[in-house]
Tab-separated table of C-alpha atoms in Angstrom:
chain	number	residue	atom	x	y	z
A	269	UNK	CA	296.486	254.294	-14.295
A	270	UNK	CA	296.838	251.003	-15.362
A	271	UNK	CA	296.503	248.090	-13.380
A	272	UNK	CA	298.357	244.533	-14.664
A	273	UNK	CA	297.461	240.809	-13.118
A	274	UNK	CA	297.687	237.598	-14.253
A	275	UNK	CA	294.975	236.993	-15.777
A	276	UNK	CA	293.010	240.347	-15.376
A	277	UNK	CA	293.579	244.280	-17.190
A	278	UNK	CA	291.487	246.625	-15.484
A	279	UNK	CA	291.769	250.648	-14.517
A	280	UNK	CA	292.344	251.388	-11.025
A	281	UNK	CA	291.179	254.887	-10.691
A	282	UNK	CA	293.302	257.876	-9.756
A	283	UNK	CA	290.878	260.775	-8.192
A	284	UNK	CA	293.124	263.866	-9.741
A	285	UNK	CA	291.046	266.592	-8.288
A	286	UNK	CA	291.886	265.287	-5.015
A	287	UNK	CA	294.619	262.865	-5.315
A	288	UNK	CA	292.924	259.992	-3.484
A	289	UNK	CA	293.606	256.420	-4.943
A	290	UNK	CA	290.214	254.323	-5.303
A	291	UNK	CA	290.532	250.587	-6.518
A	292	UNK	CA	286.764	249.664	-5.756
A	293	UNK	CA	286.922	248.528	-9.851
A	294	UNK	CA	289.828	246.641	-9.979
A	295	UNK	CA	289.232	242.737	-9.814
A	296	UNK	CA	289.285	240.883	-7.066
A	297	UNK	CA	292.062	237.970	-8.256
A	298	UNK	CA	294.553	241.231	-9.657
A	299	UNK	CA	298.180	240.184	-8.423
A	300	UNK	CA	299.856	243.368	-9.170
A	301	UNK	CA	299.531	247.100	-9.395
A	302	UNK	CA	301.574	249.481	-11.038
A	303	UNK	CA	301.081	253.448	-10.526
A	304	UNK	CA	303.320	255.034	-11.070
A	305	UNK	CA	303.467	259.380	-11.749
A	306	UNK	CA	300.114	259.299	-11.285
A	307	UNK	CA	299.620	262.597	-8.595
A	308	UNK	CA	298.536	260.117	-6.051
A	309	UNK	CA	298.349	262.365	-2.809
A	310	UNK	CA	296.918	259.689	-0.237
A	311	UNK	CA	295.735	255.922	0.168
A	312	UNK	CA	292.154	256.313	2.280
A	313	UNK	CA	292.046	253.195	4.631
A	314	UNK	CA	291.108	250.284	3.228
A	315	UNK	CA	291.773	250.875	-0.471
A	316	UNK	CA	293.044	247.526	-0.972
A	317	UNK	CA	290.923	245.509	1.280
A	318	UNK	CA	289.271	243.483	-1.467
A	319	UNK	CA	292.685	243.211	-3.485
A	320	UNK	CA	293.946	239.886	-0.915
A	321	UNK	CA	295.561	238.416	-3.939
A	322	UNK	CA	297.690	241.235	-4.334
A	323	UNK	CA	301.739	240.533	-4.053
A	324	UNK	CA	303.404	243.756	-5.464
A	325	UNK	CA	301.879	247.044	-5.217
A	326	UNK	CA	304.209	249.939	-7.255
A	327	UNK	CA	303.549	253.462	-6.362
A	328	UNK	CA	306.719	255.121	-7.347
A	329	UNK	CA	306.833	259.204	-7.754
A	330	UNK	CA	303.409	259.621	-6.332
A	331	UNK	CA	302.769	262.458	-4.160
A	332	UNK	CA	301.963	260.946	-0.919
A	333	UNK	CA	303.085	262.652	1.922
A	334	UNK	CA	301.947	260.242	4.647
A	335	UNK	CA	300.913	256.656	5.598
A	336	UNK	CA	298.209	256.292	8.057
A	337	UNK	CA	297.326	253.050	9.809
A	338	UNK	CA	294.667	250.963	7.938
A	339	UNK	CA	296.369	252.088	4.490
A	340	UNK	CA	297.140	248.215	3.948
A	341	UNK	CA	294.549	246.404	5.347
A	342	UNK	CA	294.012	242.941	3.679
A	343	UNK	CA	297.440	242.926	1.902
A	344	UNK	CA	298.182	239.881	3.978
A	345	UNK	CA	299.589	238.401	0.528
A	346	UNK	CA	302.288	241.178	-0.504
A	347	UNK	CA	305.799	240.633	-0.897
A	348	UNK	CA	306.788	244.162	-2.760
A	349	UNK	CA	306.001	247.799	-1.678
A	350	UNK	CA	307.303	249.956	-3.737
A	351	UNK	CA	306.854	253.366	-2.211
A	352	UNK	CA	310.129	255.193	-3.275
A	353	UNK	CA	309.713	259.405	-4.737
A	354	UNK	CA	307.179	260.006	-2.916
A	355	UNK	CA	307.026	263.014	-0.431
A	356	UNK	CA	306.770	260.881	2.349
A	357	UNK	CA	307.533	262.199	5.789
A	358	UNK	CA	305.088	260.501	8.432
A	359	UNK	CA	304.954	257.003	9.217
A	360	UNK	CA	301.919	256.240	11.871
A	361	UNK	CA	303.573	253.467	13.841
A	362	UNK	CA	301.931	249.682	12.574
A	363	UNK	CA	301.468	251.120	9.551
A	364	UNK	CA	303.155	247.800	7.676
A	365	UNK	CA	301.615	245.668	10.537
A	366	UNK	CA	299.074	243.610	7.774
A	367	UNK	CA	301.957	243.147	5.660
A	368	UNK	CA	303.274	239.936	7.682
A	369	UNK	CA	304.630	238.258	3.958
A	370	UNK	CA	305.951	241.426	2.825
A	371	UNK	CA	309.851	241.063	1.737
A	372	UNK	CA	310.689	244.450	-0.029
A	373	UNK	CA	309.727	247.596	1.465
A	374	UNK	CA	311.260	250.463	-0.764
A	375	UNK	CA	311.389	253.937	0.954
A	376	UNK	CA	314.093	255.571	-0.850
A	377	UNK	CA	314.243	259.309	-1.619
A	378	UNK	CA	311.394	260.578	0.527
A	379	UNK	CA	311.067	263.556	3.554
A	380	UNK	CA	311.177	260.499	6.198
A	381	UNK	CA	313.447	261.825	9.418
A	382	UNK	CA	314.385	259.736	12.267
């Protein structure tokens, strides 16, 4: 999976045995992330807690199926989540709680019932 920033290329690593996402390689200044179709199942807590730079994070058709508190932590900088095709259907309440500069927050076509 490629990652793209301003001034830095690096990898982030997709885990495909398991699904998990792991970014501990990607550098620390890296503004944005782009993954998308990569059989991403879940985001550990903390993934991105090094990334504070980050301001648009793209995980489009993924395969996560839930978004647990912590998820986010230390993307105090984002302003664009895009989380849409996914499989989606729990959303731990505060889950978007670090995410205080966030301005789009895209949700569309997942399992997510009121």
């Amino acid at each position: 999976c490629m990652v793209l920033a301003l001034v830095t290329l690096a990898e982030c690593q997709c885990l495909s045995t398991k699904g998990v996402l792991d970014c501990s390689n990607v550098h620390t200044s890296t503004d944005r992330i782009f993954m998308r179709y990569k059989s991403i199942k879940s985001l550990p807590s903390g993934v991105f807690r090094r990334l504070t730079n980050l301001q648009s994070l793209n995980l489009y058709g993924n395969k996560i199926t839930e978004l647990r508190l912590g998820a986010f932590v230390g993307l105090g900088n984002l302003l664009d989540l895009n989380l849409g095709w996914n499989q989606i259907d729990d959303l731990e309440v505060g889950v978007f709680d670090d995410l205080t500069r966030l301005q789009f927050l895209y949700l569309n076509s997942n399992n997510i019932t009121a």
